[in-house]
mmCIF file of C-alpha atoms in Angstrom:
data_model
loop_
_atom_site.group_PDB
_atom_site.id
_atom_site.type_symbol
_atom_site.label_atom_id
_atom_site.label_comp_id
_atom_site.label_asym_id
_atom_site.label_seq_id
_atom_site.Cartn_x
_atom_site.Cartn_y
_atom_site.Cartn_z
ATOM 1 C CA UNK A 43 14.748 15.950 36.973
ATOM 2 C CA UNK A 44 14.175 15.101 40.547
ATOM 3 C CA UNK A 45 12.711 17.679 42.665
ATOM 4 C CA UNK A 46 11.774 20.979 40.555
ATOM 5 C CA UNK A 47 9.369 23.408 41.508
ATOM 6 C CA UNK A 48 6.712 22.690 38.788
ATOM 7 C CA UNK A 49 3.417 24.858 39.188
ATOM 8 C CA UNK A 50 0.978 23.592 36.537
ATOM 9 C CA UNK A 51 -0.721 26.003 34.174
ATOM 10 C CA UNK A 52 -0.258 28.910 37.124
ATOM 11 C CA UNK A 53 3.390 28.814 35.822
ATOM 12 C CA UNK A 54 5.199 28.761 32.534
ATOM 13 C CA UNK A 55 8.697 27.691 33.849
ATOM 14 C CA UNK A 56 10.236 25.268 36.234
ATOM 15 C CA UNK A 57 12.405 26.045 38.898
ATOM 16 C CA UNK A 58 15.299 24.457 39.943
ATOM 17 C CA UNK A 59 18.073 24.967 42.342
ATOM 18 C CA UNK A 60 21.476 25.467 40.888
ATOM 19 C CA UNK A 61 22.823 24.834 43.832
ATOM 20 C CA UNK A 62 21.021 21.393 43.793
ATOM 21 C CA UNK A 63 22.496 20.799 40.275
ATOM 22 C CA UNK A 64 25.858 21.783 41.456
ATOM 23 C CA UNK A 65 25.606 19.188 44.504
ATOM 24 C CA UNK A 66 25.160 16.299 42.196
ATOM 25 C CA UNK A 67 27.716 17.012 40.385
ATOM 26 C CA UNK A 68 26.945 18.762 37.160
ATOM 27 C CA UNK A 69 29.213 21.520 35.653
ATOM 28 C CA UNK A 70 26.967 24.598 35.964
ATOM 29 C CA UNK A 71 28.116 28.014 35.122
ATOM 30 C CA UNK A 72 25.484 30.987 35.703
ATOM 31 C CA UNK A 73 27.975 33.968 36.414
ATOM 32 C CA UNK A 74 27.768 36.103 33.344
ATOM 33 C CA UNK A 75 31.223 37.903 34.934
ATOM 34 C CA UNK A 76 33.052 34.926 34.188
ATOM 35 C CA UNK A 77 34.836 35.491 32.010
ATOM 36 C CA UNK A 78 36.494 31.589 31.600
ATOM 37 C CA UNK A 79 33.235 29.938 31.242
ATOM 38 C CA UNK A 80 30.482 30.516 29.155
ATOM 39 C CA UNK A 81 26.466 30.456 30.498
ATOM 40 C CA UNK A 82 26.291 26.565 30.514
ATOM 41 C CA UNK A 83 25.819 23.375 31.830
ATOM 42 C CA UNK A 84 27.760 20.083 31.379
ATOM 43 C CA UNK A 85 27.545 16.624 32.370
ATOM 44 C CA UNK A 86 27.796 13.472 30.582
ATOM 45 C CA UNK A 87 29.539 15.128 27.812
ATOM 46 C CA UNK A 88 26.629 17.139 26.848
ATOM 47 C CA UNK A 89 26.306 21.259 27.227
ATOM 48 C CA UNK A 90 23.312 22.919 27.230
ATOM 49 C CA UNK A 91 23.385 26.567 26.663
ATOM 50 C CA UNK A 92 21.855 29.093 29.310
ATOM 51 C CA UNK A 93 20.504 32.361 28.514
ATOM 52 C CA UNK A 94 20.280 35.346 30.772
ATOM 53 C CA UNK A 95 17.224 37.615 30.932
ATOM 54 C CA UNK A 96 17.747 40.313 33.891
ATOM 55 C CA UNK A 97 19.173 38.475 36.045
ATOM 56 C CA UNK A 98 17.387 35.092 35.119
ATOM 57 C CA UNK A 99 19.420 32.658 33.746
ATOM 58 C CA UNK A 100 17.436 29.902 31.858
ATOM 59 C CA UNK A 101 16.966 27.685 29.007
ATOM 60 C CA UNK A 102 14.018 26.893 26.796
ATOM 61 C CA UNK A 103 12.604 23.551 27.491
ATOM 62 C CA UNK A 104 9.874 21.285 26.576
ATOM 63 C CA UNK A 105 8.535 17.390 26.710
ATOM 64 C CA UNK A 106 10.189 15.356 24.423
ATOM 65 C CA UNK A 107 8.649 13.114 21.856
ATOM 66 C CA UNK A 108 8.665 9.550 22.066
ATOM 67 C CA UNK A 109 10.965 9.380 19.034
ATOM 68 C CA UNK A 110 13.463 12.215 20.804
ATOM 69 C CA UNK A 111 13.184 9.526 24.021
ATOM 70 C CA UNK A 112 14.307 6.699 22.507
ATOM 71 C CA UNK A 113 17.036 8.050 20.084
ATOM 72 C CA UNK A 114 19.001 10.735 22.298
ATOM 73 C CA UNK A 115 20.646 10.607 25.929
ATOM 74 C CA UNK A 116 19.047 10.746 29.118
ATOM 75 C CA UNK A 117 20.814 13.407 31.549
ATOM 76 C CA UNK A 118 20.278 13.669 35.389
ATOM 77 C CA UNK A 119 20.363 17.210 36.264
ATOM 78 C CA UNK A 120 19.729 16.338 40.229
ATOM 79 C CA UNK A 121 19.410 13.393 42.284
ATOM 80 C CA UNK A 122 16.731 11.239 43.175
ATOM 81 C CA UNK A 123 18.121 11.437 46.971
ATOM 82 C CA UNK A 124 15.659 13.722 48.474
ATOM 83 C CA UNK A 125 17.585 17.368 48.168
ATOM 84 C CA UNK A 126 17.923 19.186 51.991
ATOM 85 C CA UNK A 127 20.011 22.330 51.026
ATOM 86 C CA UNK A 128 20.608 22.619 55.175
ATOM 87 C CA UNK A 129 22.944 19.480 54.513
ATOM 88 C CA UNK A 130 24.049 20.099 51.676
ATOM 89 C CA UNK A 131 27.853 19.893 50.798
ATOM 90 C CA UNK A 132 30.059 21.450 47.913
ATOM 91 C CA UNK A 133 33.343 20.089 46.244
ATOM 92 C CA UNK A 134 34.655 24.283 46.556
ATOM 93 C CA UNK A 135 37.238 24.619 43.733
ATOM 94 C CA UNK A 136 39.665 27.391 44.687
ATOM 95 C CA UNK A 137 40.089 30.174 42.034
ATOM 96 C CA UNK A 138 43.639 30.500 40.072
ATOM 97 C CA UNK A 139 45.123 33.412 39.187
ATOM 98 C CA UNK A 140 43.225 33.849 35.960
ATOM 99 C CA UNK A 141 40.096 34.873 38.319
ATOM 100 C CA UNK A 142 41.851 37.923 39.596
ATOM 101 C CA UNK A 143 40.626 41.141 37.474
ATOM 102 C CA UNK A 144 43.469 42.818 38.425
ATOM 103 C CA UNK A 145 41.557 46.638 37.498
ATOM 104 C CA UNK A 146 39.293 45.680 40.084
ATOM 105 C CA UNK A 147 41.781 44.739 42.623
ATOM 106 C CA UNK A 148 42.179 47.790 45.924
ATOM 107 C CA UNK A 149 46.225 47.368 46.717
ATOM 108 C CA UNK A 150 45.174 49.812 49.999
ATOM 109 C CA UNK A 151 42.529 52.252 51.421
ATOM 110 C CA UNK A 152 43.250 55.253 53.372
ATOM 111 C CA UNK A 153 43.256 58.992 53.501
ATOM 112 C CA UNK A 154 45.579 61.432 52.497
ATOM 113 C CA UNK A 155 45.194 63.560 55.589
#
């Protein structure tokens, strides 16, 4: 993982920028609304679950072994081009149909007066 926000002992988690993930390309869905994705990320053909706490979404982490190192894959979450979110550009995917909650949709506003 290329540029995370990693504060030592002061802090037990990393940060990282989903919209860095995003940028390089990995499959990241944090929008517990969706309902056409579950909390996830994918790239390389492996998903790792996320889990929401508030409105934190995360998963548990920690160092692999040297045995876990040598015997499972490798996946880049972010580049190792330094990350400027000022330049930063997204592939936008437009949403279907299936998107459209249609109880939520407002056909018109206005009074009866």
């Amino acid at each position: 993982m290329h540029e995370a926000l990693y504060f030592g002992e002061k802090m037990r988690h990393t940060l990282l920028s989903v919209n860095q993930v995003r940028a390089h390309g990995v499959g990241l869905w944090d929008n517990p609304c969706d309902p056409h994705h579950k909390l996830g990320l994918e790239t390389s053909g492996t998903t790792v679950d996320l889990e929401m706490d508030g409105i934190i979404t995360f998963t548990d982490t920690r160092s692999p072994t040297e045995a876990e190192l040598k015997a499972l894959p490798h996946i880049e979450l972010t580049s190792d081009a330094p990350w400027n979110p000022s330049m930063a550009t997204y592939q936008l995917q437009p949403l279907g149909i299936e998107y459209l909650d249609q109880a939520k949709c407002i056909a018109a506003v206005g009074s009866d007066s």
